Structures are given as structure tokens and as C-alpha cells.
Amino acid sequence: MTIHRPAAVVVLAAGEGTRMKSAVPKVLHAIGGRTLLGHAIKAAEGLEPEHLAVVVRHKRELVAAHVSQVAPQAVVADQDEVKGTGRAAECGLEKLPADLSGTVVVTYGDVPMLASETLAALVAEHETNGNGVTVMTAHVPDPHGYGRILRDETGAVTGIVEQKDATAEQALITEINSGIYAFDGELLRSALSQVGTDNAQGEKYLTDVLAIARDRGRRVAAHVIDDLWQTEGVNDRVQLARMGAELNRRVCEKWMRQGVTIIDPASTWIDVDVVIGVDTIIRPNVQLLGETTIGADATVGPEATISDSAVGDGTHVRRCEIDAATIGSAVTVGPYVQIRAGSDIPDGTAITSFTTHPHITDQQENCR
């Protein structure tokens, strides 16, 4: 797919996330070795936007520091005391150039499975059809809690009604608003200045921009996706676990389709930044974490945890823990071995049975 490079992506990450019941901001909870916000930023970066803004408020210093760490090119925008997604988007725009024109994508910091390719398809449809607003939607079996997509008798999108503002008839609609949009940037900026807080929540809704766009004669359309996981946000730890399990299932499937044997995907956890070589076998109860790389024709497990480490071709690792280490090729590690951070294990080494290795750099060891 040809990348339609947007003028900007604005990621909304200001929410308090009270249902997480955590001192940690919701968007800094992690699945697949990456924070929820990290996933959102990664998806946004895949569009190669000219500008990237992240809107923060709750635990501002923690979230802003994380943004600086994972996306130093991004600008951090602070949402003020005015509540609502519309105000959040407005605060993000205020940190971008005043003469910004082109497509502006708005997404959320708690939607971790949204893919860059899906965002690219949204932008492509938006720009190809000359839309003023394109909203990403999905049909779900239980729409409770989501804004509903309103259409006229021709099927054209006329607006979005939030759950608390919906009539009984509107509440039966199963096409929901994902909260992810592509806007004409100039339209968005001017329309937000007209949006008020006269609603059940007393908030400035981003969804109100759609009605304003239609009143101005601009086309409003929906980009419908089938993969519901990509629209799902995380609100509590139950959802966090569900999303983490589904993401892990997809990661395991990806590697199996690329020539890696995973004996038991249900007991295997692989972070999204892990790389595995062809013909490697992953046995049950294995965790591959962080930026770990596993070479080709290796065997890992059963019962191994490897974090931020490099494991060479043809190496066999079982019943051990390896952290921030380099393991050469044709090495045997385990059972019951701990390799600590900074260790560098030479090719052909055999390290077995109830040993801990802080640093091995200059000679082969055979501990039996």
C-alpha cells in the first residue's frame, strides 16, 4: 500500500484510567513488552507523519517522560481543565504549527492492537475520497459503552451519538465509533472552536465535529474494519489481560508462519520486539522478553526466560534464566542455570546444572 503521509497524528493519552485501580497511569501499563502508549505511538510512527503530538494530563510528568523516551521527536501537549476528547484534540493541535494543513489523524493511547497498516488504509480512504472527516468504525455484538454511528436513509454518516446521550432506538445500533479519525486539518481546527459542552457529560466531544463538517457541506464517511481487536481499548486489568493474550497469540502465529516451531503457543510468551531465526524450536513454558534475538536452528525450553539477550545459531537453552547477556552459537545452557546481565558466552560453551554466571568472556566453561 502506498503511504499517504499525514500532516500530523495526535495521540490522546490524558485520561485518568480509574478502573485500572493503579498508581501507574493506564497508558503506561504494558502488554507484549511495550506500554499501551508505546503501541499507539509505534502505530502512529508507521504513517511517517510530519508531526506527532501526544496529549497528556493525568500523572503528566510520568507520561511525558515516557513519550520522550520512546518518541523523542514527538511534542507533548497538556490538556487543561476543560474535559473531553474534543478539548484534548484541540490542545494537541495548539502545539502544532498554526498553518498546518492536510490530514490529521486522531487516535488513543490505550488502543494497543491498532496497526499502522489499518491507519494507513484509513488515511488512504480519507484522502482518495476528499472527505472532511473519516471515522473508523466496526460492527460489534455488544455496543454498550461505545458511541453509535448514525446514518441516513442513503447510508451516509450523519453523526455519532455517545452512549449517555443515545435514545432507546439509537442504543440498538451495533456500528460503533472506534474513536479513531482522519480529519481535514483546517476543518478540525476551526470546527473545534465551535464545539461546546452542552451534553450529558458536560464535555467537549470530538464527535461533534462531524455534524459541523456536514453543516459546512463537507463529506463525512466511515472506514469500517472487521478486526474488532484493533478498535478495543483497555479500561481495566481484565481487558489488559485479554488484550495481552490475544496479542501474544498473534505474535506466536506470526513466528510459526515464518518458520519457527512453537510446541505449545498457550504457554509461550513472546514480546513484540523479539526476533527468532528459522527452524528454531520453542518448547513449552518459555518467555522471550524485551529485545531478545534468537538465532536459527536453536532450541529454547522447556522452562526458560530470556530477557534482552542475544542467543546464537544452533544454541540449546533449557530450564534457565538469561538476562541482558550474549550467548554464542552452538552453546548448551542448562538445566538450572542463571546467566546474569553483561555475560558473554563464547561459541561452543557448555554450561549445565545449578550454576550462576555473572560474566564469562575469556574461556569456555564446562560445569557439570
mmCIF file of C-alpha atoms in Angstrom:
data_model
loop_
_atom_site.group_PDB
_atom_site.id
_atom_site.type_symbol
_atom_site.label_atom_id
_atom_site.label_comp_id
_atom_site.label_asym_id
_atom_site.label_seq_id
_atom_site.Cartn_x
_atom_site.Cartn_y
_atom_site.Cartn_z
ATOM 1 C CA MET A 1 0.000 0.000 0.000
ATOM 2 C CA THR A 2 1.216 3.493 -0.868
ATOM 3 C CA ILE A 3 1.726 5.500 2.310
ATOM 4 C CA HIS A 4 -0.389 8.654 2.421
ATOM 5 C CA ARG A 5 1.767 10.632 4.811
ATOM 6 C CA PRO A 6 -0.500 12.694 7.085
ATOM 7 C CA ALA A 7 0.342 16.179 8.259
ATOM 8 C CA ALA A 8 0.035 15.048 11.871
ATOM 9 C CA VAL A 9 -1.040 12.324 14.243
ATOM 10 C CA VAL A 10 -2.450 13.358 17.617
ATOM 11 C CA VAL A 11 -2.473 10.615 20.270
ATOM 12 C CA LEU A 12 -4.846 11.248 23.172
ATOM 13 C CA ALA A 13 -3.336 9.979 26.438
ATOM 14 C CA ALA A 14 -4.727 12.337 29.075
ATOM 15 C CA GLY A 15 -7.271 10.037 30.731
ATOM 16 C CA GLU A 16 -7.058 9.065 34.381
ATOM 17 C CA GLY A 17 -7.894 5.383 33.910
ATOM 18 C CA THR A 18 -9.538 4.980 37.314
ATOM 19 C CA ARG A 19 -10.802 1.474 36.549
ATOM 20 C CA MET A 20 -7.222 0.202 36.447
ATOM 21 C CA LYS A 21 -7.057 0.927 40.211
ATOM 22 C CA SER A 22 -3.364 1.666 39.891
ATOM 23 C CA ALA A 23 -0.810 4.285 40.867
ATOM 24 C CA VAL A 24 0.653 3.747 37.399
ATOM 25 C CA PRO A 25 -1.039 5.738 34.607
ATOM 26 C CA LYS A 26 -3.205 3.472 32.480
ATOM 27 C CA VAL A 27 -1.284 4.170 29.282
ATOM 28 C CA LEU A 28 1.972 3.062 30.944
ATOM 29 C CA HIS A 29 0.710 -0.444 31.684
ATOM 30 C CA ALA A 30 2.245 -2.900 29.232
ATOM 31 C CA ILE A 31 1.457 -5.886 27.069
ATOM 32 C CA GLY A 32 3.839 -7.655 24.749
ATOM 33 C CA GLY A 33 6.832 -5.862 26.223
ATOM 34 C CA ARG A 34 5.591 -2.401 25.277
ATOM 35 C CA THR A 35 3.377 0.097 27.090
ATOM 36 C CA LEU A 36 -0.111 0.754 25.777
ATOM 37 C CA LEU A 37 1.062 4.218 24.795
ATOM 38 C CA GLY A 38 4.177 2.737 23.223
ATOM 39 C CA HIS A 39 1.997 0.563 20.994
ATOM 40 C CA ALA A 40 -0.091 3.589 19.984
ATOM 41 C CA ILE A 41 2.974 5.670 19.193
ATOM 42 C CA LYS A 42 4.519 2.837 17.177
ATOM 43 C CA ALA A 43 1.358 2.575 15.069
ATOM 44 C CA ALA A 44 1.364 6.333 14.534
ATOM 45 C CA GLU A 45 5.035 6.373 13.553
ATOM 46 C CA GLY A 46 4.292 3.797 10.862
ATOM 47 C CA LEU A 47 2.418 6.530 8.966
ATOM 48 C CA GLU A 48 5.566 8.685 8.876
ATOM 49 C CA PRO A 49 3.609 11.804 9.880
ATOM 50 C CA GLU A 50 5.170 15.221 9.537
ATOM 51 C CA HIS A 51 4.222 15.921 13.158
ATOM 52 C CA LEU A 52 3.389 13.701 16.132
ATOM 53 C CA ALA A 53 1.718 15.074 19.257
ATOM 54 C CA VAL A 54 0.776 13.234 22.449
ATOM 55 C CA VAL A 55 -1.794 14.857 24.738
ATOM 56 C CA VAL A 56 -1.266 14.246 28.468
ATOM 57 C CA ARG A 57 -2.782 15.289 31.797
ATOM 58 C CA HIS A 58 -3.072 12.555 34.473
ATOM 59 C CA LYS A 59 0.358 11.831 36.018
ATOM 60 C CA ARG A 60 1.690 14.254 33.461
ATOM 61 C CA GLU A 61 5.393 14.014 34.335
ATOM 62 C CA LEU A 62 5.469 10.211 34.163
ATOM 63 C CA VAL A 63 3.656 10.038 30.838
ATOM 64 C CA ALA A 64 5.642 12.896 29.295
ATOM 65 C CA ALA A 65 8.919 11.274 30.337
ATOM 66 C CA HIS A 66 7.863 8.037 28.679
ATOM 67 C CA VAL A 67 6.951 9.871 25.476
ATOM 68 C CA SER A 68 10.399 11.485 25.436
ATOM 69 C CA GLN A 69 11.977 8.064 25.862
ATOM 70 C CA VAL A 70 10.091 6.176 23.152
ATOM 71 C CA ALA A 71 9.437 9.021 20.687
ATOM 72 C CA PRO A 72 11.823 11.944 21.232
ATOM 73 C CA GLN A 73 10.554 13.591 18.043
ATOM 74 C CA ALA A 74 7.023 13.869 19.436
ATOM 75 C CA VAL A 75 5.694 17.016 21.062
ATOM 76 C CA VAL A 76 3.864 16.735 24.373
ATOM 77 C CA ALA A 77 0.666 18.762 24.727
ATOM 78 C CA ASP A 78 -1.055 19.389 28.055
ATOM 79 C CA GLN A 79 -4.826 19.175 28.312
ATOM 80 C CA ASP A 80 -6.267 21.878 30.564
ATOM 81 C CA GLU A 81 -9.214 21.658 32.959
ATOM 82 C CA VAL A 82 -11.766 21.533 30.124
ATOM 83 C CA LYS A 83 -12.767 17.880 29.774
ATOM 84 C CA GLY A 84 -13.468 15.811 26.708
ATOM 85 C CA THR A 85 -11.876 14.327 23.635
ATOM 86 C CA GLY A 86 -12.606 17.450 21.630
ATOM 87 C CA ARG A 87 -10.636 19.616 24.019
ATOM 88 C CA ALA A 88 -7.835 17.039 24.128
ATOM 89 C CA ALA A 89 -7.531 17.107 20.338
ATOM 90 C CA GLU A 90 -7.658 20.908 20.402
ATOM 91 C CA CYS A 91 -4.793 21.028 22.905
ATOM 92 C CA GLY A 92 -2.782 18.742 20.647
ATOM 93 C CA LEU A 93 -3.392 20.979 17.640
ATOM 94 C CA GLU A 94 -2.300 24.030 19.619
ATOM 95 C CA LYS A 95 1.209 22.538 19.879
ATOM 96 C CA LEU A 96 1.442 22.116 16.098
ATOM 97 C CA PRO A 97 2.187 24.809 13.501
ATOM 98 C CA ALA A 98 -0.646 27.329 13.134
ATOM 99 C CA ASP A 99 -0.554 26.982 9.348
ATOM 100 C CA LEU A 100 -0.828 23.177 9.467
ATOM 101 C CA SER A 101 -2.816 21.813 6.536
ATOM 102 C CA GLY A 102 -3.517 18.316 5.290
ATOM 103 C CA THR A 103 -4.754 15.215 7.059
ATOM 104 C CA VAL A 104 -4.714 14.993 10.842
ATOM 105 C CA VAL A 105 -5.197 11.554 12.395
ATOM 106 C CA VAL A 106 -6.527 11.341 15.949
ATOM 107 C CA THR A 107 -6.065 8.133 17.904
ATOM 108 C CA TYR A 108 -5.821 6.934 21.509
ATOM 109 C CA GLY A 109 -3.044 5.880 23.830
ATOM 110 C CA ASP A 110 -4.943 2.874 25.215
ATOM 111 C CA VAL A 111 -5.686 1.012 21.949
ATOM 112 C CA PRO A 112 -2.632 -1.248 21.714
ATOM 113 C CA MET A 113 -3.525 -3.541 18.814
ATOM 114 C CA LEU A 114 -4.236 -0.886 16.213
ATOM 115 C CA ALA A 115 -1.859 -1.497 13.301
ATOM 116 C CA SER A 116 -0.043 1.049 11.165
ATOM 117 C CA GLU A 117 -1.476 -0.661 8.094
ATOM 118 C CA THR A 118 -5.004 -0.081 9.373
ATOM 119 C CA LEU A 119 -4.298 3.590 9.992
ATOM 120 C CA ALA A 120 -2.764 3.836 6.529
ATOM 121 C CA ALA A 121 -5.944 2.401 4.989
ATOM 122 C CA LEU A 122 -7.998 4.971 6.920
ATOM 123 C CA VAL A 123 -5.865 7.838 5.626
ATOM 124 C CA ALA A 124 -5.899 6.477 2.074
ATOM 125 C CA GLU A 125 -9.700 6.273 2.012
ATOM 126 C CA HIS A 126 -9.982 9.722 3.565
ATOM 127 C CA GLU A 127 -7.710 11.411 1.047
ATOM 128 C CA THR A 128 -8.815 9.448 -2.022
ATOM 129 C CA ASN A 129 -12.451 10.450 -1.469
ATOM 130 C CA GLY A 130 -11.732 14.014 -0.416
ATOM 131 C CA ASN A 131 -13.523 13.558 2.897
ATOM 132 C CA GLY A 132 -13.738 16.219 5.548
ATOM 133 C CA VAL A 133 -13.906 13.556 8.251
ATOM 134 C CA THR A 134 -13.412 9.790 8.097
ATOM 135 C CA VAL A 135 -14.190 7.805 11.229
ATOM 136 C CA MET A 136 -13.021 4.249 11.805
ATOM 137 C CA THR A 137 -15.987 2.063 12.776
ATOM 138 C CA ALA A 138 -16.810 -1.567 13.479
ATOM 139 C CA HIS A 139 -19.910 -3.698 13.938
ATOM 140 C CA VAL A 140 -19.887 -5.340 17.372
ATOM 141 C CA PRO A 141 -22.262 -7.786 19.088
ATOM 142 C CA ASP A 142 -22.402 -5.675 22.262
ATOM 143 C CA PRO A 143 -22.113 -1.935 21.591
ATOM 144 C CA HIS A 144 -22.711 -0.876 25.205
ATOM 145 C CA GLY A 145 -20.427 1.960 26.236
ATOM 146 C CA TYR A 146 -19.497 3.000 22.697
ATOM 147 C CA GLY A 147 -20.676 5.933 20.630
ATOM 148 C CA ARG A 148 -23.095 4.825 17.894
ATOM 149 C CA ILE A 149 -22.734 5.710 14.224
ATOM 150 C CA LEU A 150 -25.781 7.489 12.819
ATOM 151 C CA ARG A 151 -26.616 7.126 9.129
ATOM 152 C CA ASP A 152 -29.397 8.490 6.952
ATOM 153 C CA GLU A 153 -31.651 6.517 4.608
ATOM 154 C CA THR A 154 -28.929 6.520 1.931
ATOM 155 C CA GLY A 155 -26.356 5.054 4.312
ATOM 156 C CA ALA A 156 -24.360 8.263 4.602
ATOM 157 C CA VAL A 157 -22.855 9.009 8.014
ATOM 158 C CA THR A 158 -24.705 11.865 9.688
ATOM 159 C CA GLY A 159 -23.099 11.850 13.115
ATOM 160 C CA ILE A 160 -22.157 9.986 16.269
ATOM 161 C CA VAL A 161 -24.177 9.815 19.471
ATOM 162 C CA GLU A 162 -22.481 8.924 22.749
ATOM 163 C CA GLN A 163 -23.879 6.162 24.956
ATOM 164 C CA LYS A 164 -25.202 8.522 27.635
ATOM 165 C CA ASP A 165 -26.861 10.775 25.063
ATOM 166 C CA ALA A 166 -28.412 7.997 22.927
ATOM 167 C CA THR A 167 -32.144 7.431 22.643
ATOM 168 C CA ALA A 168 -33.505 3.921 23.182
ATOM 169 C CA GLU A 169 -33.636 3.435 19.416
ATOM 170 C CA GLN A 170 -30.108 4.721 18.863
ATOM 171 C CA ALA A 171 -28.807 2.454 21.624
ATOM 172 C CA LEU A 172 -29.771 -0.552 19.468
ATOM 173 C CA ILE A 173 -27.300 0.445 16.734
ATOM 174 C CA THR A 174 -24.378 -2.000 16.576
ATOM 175 C CA GLU A 175 -22.000 0.065 14.434
ATOM 176 C CA ILE A 176 -19.700 1.795 16.895
ATOM 177 C CA ASN A 177 -17.227 4.633 16.860
ATOM 178 C CA SER A 178 -13.670 3.449 17.465
ATOM 179 C CA GLY A 179 -12.624 6.989 18.390
ATOM 180 C CA ILE A 180 -10.038 6.957 15.617
ATOM 181 C CA TYR A 181 -10.381 9.560 12.879
ATOM 182 C CA ALA A 182 -8.814 11.196 9.869
ATOM 183 C CA PHE A 183 -9.715 14.884 9.564
ATOM 184 C CA ASP A 184 -9.011 17.696 7.196
ATOM 185 C CA GLY A 185 -6.690 19.626 9.490
ATOM 186 C CA GLU A 186 -8.033 23.101 8.768
ATOM 187 C CA LEU A 187 -11.613 21.891 9.200
ATOM 188 C CA LEU A 188 -10.772 20.218 12.507
ATOM 189 C CA ARG A 189 -9.115 23.289 13.964
ATOM 190 C CA SER A 190 -11.952 25.649 13.035
ATOM 191 C CA ALA A 191 -14.736 23.197 13.949
ATOM 192 C CA LEU A 192 -13.339 22.560 17.421
ATOM 193 C CA SER A 193 -13.621 26.263 18.174
ATOM 194 C CA GLN A 194 -17.401 25.866 17.746
ATOM 195 C CA VAL A 195 -17.821 22.754 19.904
ATOM 196 C CA GLY A 196 -19.419 23.347 23.302
ATOM 197 C CA THR A 197 -20.092 21.259 26.409
ATOM 198 C CA ASP A 198 -23.896 21.075 26.280
ATOM 199 C CA ASN A 199 -24.265 17.316 26.745
ATOM 200 C CA ALA A 200 -24.836 14.706 29.456
ATOM 201 C CA GLN A 201 -21.147 14.589 30.320
ATOM 202 C CA GLY A 202 -20.504 18.323 30.257
ATOM 203 C CA GLU A 203 -17.532 17.645 27.997
ATOM 204 C CA LYS A 204 -16.244 18.913 24.684
ATOM 205 C CA TYR A 205 -16.895 15.976 22.353
ATOM 206 C CA LEU A 206 -14.676 15.353 19.351
ATOM 207 C CA THR A 207 -17.667 13.616 17.772
ATOM 208 C CA ASP A 208 -19.469 16.961 17.439
ATOM 209 C CA VAL A 209 -17.041 17.880 14.664
ATOM 210 C CA LEU A 210 -18.900 15.512 12.323
ATOM 211 C CA ALA A 211 -22.145 17.490 12.452
ATOM 212 C CA ILE A 212 -20.260 20.744 11.948
ATOM 213 C CA ALA A 213 -18.481 19.273 8.933
ATOM 214 C CA ARG A 214 -21.784 18.208 7.380
ATOM 215 C CA ASP A 215 -23.289 21.629 8.025
ATOM 216 C CA ARG A 216 -20.394 23.094 6.065
ATOM 217 C CA GLY A 217 -21.040 20.764 3.166
ATOM 218 C CA ARG A 218 -18.039 18.520 3.808
ATOM 219 C CA ARG A 219 -18.279 14.781 3.262
ATOM 220 C CA VAL A 220 -18.302 12.606 6.391
ATOM 221 C CA ALA A 221 -17.621 8.902 5.868
ATOM 222 C CA ALA A 222 -16.864 5.708 7.776
ATOM 223 C CA HIS A 223 -13.972 3.327 7.294
ATOM 224 C CA VAL A 224 -15.338 0.000 8.560
ATOM 225 C CA ILE A 225 -12.894 -2.629 9.801
ATOM 226 C CA ASP A 226 -13.544 -6.282 10.596
ATOM 227 C CA ASP A 227 -10.795 -6.887 13.154
ATOM 228 C CA LEU A 228 -12.538 -5.753 16.330
ATOM 229 C CA TRP A 229 -9.401 -6.187 18.421
ATOM 230 C CA GLN A 230 -7.860 -3.198 16.663
ATOM 231 C CA THR A 231 -10.584 -0.898 17.962
ATOM 232 C CA GLU A 232 -10.641 -2.181 21.538
ATOM 233 C CA GLY A 233 -9.271 -0.010 24.293
ATOM 234 C CA VAL A 234 -8.027 -1.069 27.712
ATOM 235 C CA ASN A 235 -10.015 0.215 30.688
ATOM 236 C CA ASP A 236 -9.228 -2.306 33.437
ATOM 237 C CA ARG A 237 -6.867 -5.159 34.217
ATOM 238 C CA VAL A 238 -9.264 -7.789 32.912
ATOM 239 C CA GLN A 239 -9.165 -6.147 29.494
ATOM 240 C CA LEU A 240 -5.404 -5.730 29.827
ATOM 241 C CA ALA A 241 -5.007 -9.490 30.291
ATOM 242 C CA ARG A 242 -7.393 -10.292 27.409
ATOM 243 C CA MET A 243 -5.580 -7.953 25.064
ATOM 244 C CA GLY A 244 -2.206 -9.279 26.157
ATOM 245 C CA ALA A 245 -3.252 -12.865 25.491
ATOM 246 C CA GLU A 246 -4.625 -12.030 22.046
ATOM 247 C CA LEU A 247 -1.548 -10.032 21.110
ATOM 248 C CA ASN A 248 0.672 -12.906 22.207
ATOM 249 C CA ARG A 249 -1.388 -15.365 20.167
ATOM 250 C CA ARG A 250 -0.820 -13.222 17.101
ATOM 251 C CA VAL A 251 2.897 -12.890 17.761
ATOM 252 C CA CYS A 252 3.267 -16.662 18.120
ATOM 253 C CA GLU A 253 1.281 -17.227 14.929
ATOM 254 C CA LYS A 254 3.475 -14.749 13.060
ATOM 255 C CA TRP A 255 6.652 -16.595 14.014
ATOM 256 C CA MET A 256 5.201 -20.023 13.258
ATOM 257 C CA ARG A 257 4.282 -18.794 9.773
ATOM 258 C CA GLN A 258 7.871 -17.587 9.366
ATOM 259 C CA GLY A 259 9.407 -20.978 10.051
ATOM 260 C CA VAL A 260 9.643 -21.212 13.839
ATOM 261 C CA THR A 261 8.226 -24.251 15.648
ATOM 262 C CA ILE A 262 6.325 -23.398 18.837
ATOM 263 C CA ILE A 263 5.290 -26.601 20.565
ATOM 264 C CA ASP A 264 2.719 -25.013 22.886
ATOM 265 C CA PRO A 265 1.727 -21.435 21.997
ATOM 266 C CA ALA A 266 -0.577 -21.314 25.027
ATOM 267 C CA SER A 267 2.397 -21.492 27.412
ATOM 268 C CA THR A 268 4.788 -19.428 25.285
ATOM 269 C CA TRP A 269 5.069 -15.659 25.703
ATOM 270 C CA ILE A 270 6.956 -13.645 23.105
ATOM 271 C CA ASP A 271 7.275 -9.866 23.226
ATOM 272 C CA VAL A 272 6.637 -7.857 20.079
ATOM 273 C CA ASP A 273 10.273 -6.779 19.598
ATOM 274 C CA VAL A 274 11.727 -10.296 19.830
ATOM 275 C CA VAL A 275 13.340 -11.744 16.679
ATOM 276 C CA ILE A 276 13.617 -15.513 16.074
ATOM 277 C CA GLY A 277 15.545 -17.355 13.352
ATOM 278 C CA VAL A 278 14.165 -20.025 11.059
ATOM 279 C CA ASP A 279 13.973 -23.664 12.217
ATOM 280 C CA THR A 280 14.280 -22.722 15.865
ATOM 281 C CA ILE A 281 12.128 -24.788 18.232
ATOM 282 C CA ILE A 282 10.405 -23.169 21.199
ATOM 283 C CA ARG A 283 9.352 -25.734 23.795
ATOM 284 C CA PRO A 284 6.641 -25.196 26.459
ATOM 285 C CA ASN A 285 6.783 -22.636 29.270
ATOM 286 C CA VAL A 286 9.128 -20.174 27.591
ATOM 287 C CA GLN A 287 9.217 -16.392 27.886
ATOM 288 C CA LEU A 288 11.159 -14.364 25.318
ATOM 289 C CA LEU A 289 11.145 -10.789 26.541
ATOM 290 C CA GLY A 290 12.276 -7.316 25.547
ATOM 291 C CA GLU A 291 14.603 -7.057 22.561
ATOM 292 C CA THR A 292 15.784 -10.660 22.652
ATOM 293 C CA THR A 293 17.088 -12.234 19.455
ATOM 294 C CA ILE A 294 17.261 -15.988 18.915
ATOM 295 C CA GLY A 295 19.327 -17.365 16.045
ATOM 296 C CA ALA A 296 18.405 -20.051 13.545
ATOM 297 C CA ASP A 297 18.174 -23.768 14.350
ATOM 298 C CA ALA A 298 18.218 -23.129 18.097
ATOM 299 C CA THR A 299 16.153 -24.844 20.781
ATOM 300 C CA VAL A 300 14.701 -22.905 23.700
ATOM 301 C CA GLY A 301 12.966 -24.592 26.604
ATOM 302 C CA PRO A 302 11.251 -26.143 28.205
ATOM 303 C CA GLU A 303 11.002 -23.623 31.047
ATOM 304 C CA ALA A 304 13.276 -20.766 30.061
ATOM 305 C CA THR A 305 13.080 -16.996 30.469
ATOM 306 C CA ILE A 306 15.298 -14.881 28.230
ATOM 307 C CA SER A 307 15.261 -11.086 28.534
ATOM 308 C CA ASP A 308 17.030 -8.540 26.303
ATOM 309 C CA SER A 309 19.619 -11.098 25.232
ATOM 310 C CA ALA A 310 21.156 -12.442 22.039
ATOM 311 C CA VAL A 311 21.263 -16.211 21.521
ATOM 312 C CA GLY A 312 23.277 -17.585 18.603
ATOM 313 C CA ASP A 313 22.534 -20.156 15.926
ATOM 314 C CA GLY A 314 22.241 -23.776 16.983
ATOM 315 C CA THR A 315 22.283 -22.985 20.692
ATOM 316 C CA HIS A 316 20.244 -25.079 23.139
ATOM 317 C CA VAL A 317 18.763 -23.387 26.200
ATOM 318 C CA ARG A 318 16.602 -25.176 28.770
ATOM 319 C CA ARG A 319 15.348 -24.572 32.293
ATOM 320 C CA CYS A 320 17.305 -21.381 32.792
ATOM 321 C CA GLU A 321 17.107 -17.613 33.147
ATOM 322 C CA ILE A 322 19.138 -15.307 30.927
ATOM 323 C CA ASP A 323 19.129 -11.535 31.363
ATOM 324 C CA ALA A 324 20.874 -8.975 29.129
ATOM 325 C CA ALA A 325 23.540 -11.437 28.025
ATOM 326 C CA THR A 326 25.140 -12.556 24.789
ATOM 327 C CA ILE A 327 25.148 -16.299 24.138
ATOM 328 C CA GLY A 328 27.236 -17.541 21.228
ATOM 329 C CA SER A 329 26.446 -20.184 18.628
ATOM 330 C CA ALA A 330 26.358 -23.926 19.350
ATOM 331 C CA VAL A 331 26.186 -23.266 23.093
ATOM 332 C CA THR A 332 24.416 -25.520 25.590
ATOM 333 C CA VAL A 333 22.870 -23.740 28.574
ATOM 334 C CA GLY A 334 21.008 -25.537 31.344
ATOM 335 C CA PRO A 335 19.299 -27.057 33.072
ATOM 336 C CA TYR A 336 19.006 -24.791 36.118
ATOM 337 C CA VAL A 337 21.408 -22.039 35.080
ATOM 338 C CA GLN A 338 21.225 -18.288 35.604
ATOM 339 C CA ILE A 339 23.119 -16.060 33.189
ATOM 340 C CA ARG A 340 23.325 -12.539 34.566
ATOM 341 C CA ALA A 341 23.447 -9.189 32.795
ATOM 342 C CA GLY A 342 26.659 -8.460 30.928
ATOM 343 C CA SER A 343 27.716 -12.078 30.459
ATOM 344 C CA ASP A 344 29.206 -13.010 27.093
ATOM 345 C CA ILE A 345 29.237 -16.764 26.492
ATOM 346 C CA PRO A 346 31.655 -17.900 23.754
ATOM 347 C CA ASP A 347 30.691 -20.221 20.902
ATOM 348 C CA GLY A 348 30.651 -23.909 21.755
ATOM 349 C CA THR A 349 30.434 -23.457 25.524
ATOM 350 C CA ALA A 350 28.506 -25.935 27.686
ATOM 351 C CA ILE A 351 27.075 -24.553 30.937
ATOM 352 C CA THR A 352 24.958 -27.009 32.853
ATOM 353 C CA SER A 353 23.397 -27.837 36.196
ATOM 354 C CA PHE A 354 22.776 -25.416 39.065
ATOM 355 C CA THR A 355 25.196 -22.624 38.181
ATOM 356 C CA THR A 356 25.102 -18.835 38.100
ATOM 357 C CA HIS A 357 27.318 -16.932 35.706
ATOM 358 C CA PRO A 358 27.861 -13.217 36.247
ATOM 359 C CA HIS A 359 30.429 -12.796 33.462
ATOM 360 C CA ILE A 360 32.107 -15.348 31.178
ATOM 361 C CA THR A 361 34.158 -13.732 28.440
ATOM 362 C CA ASP A 362 37.566 -15.290 28.012
ATOM 363 C CA GLN A 363 37.237 -19.038 28.152
ATOM 364 C CA GLN A 364 34.862 -21.913 27.705
ATOM 365 C CA GLU A 365 33.484 -23.444 30.863
ATOM 366 C CA ASN A 366 32.031 -26.864 31.387
ATOM 367 C CA CYS A 367 30.326 -27.069 34.785
ATOM 368 C CA ARG A 368 28.713 -30.408 35.440
#
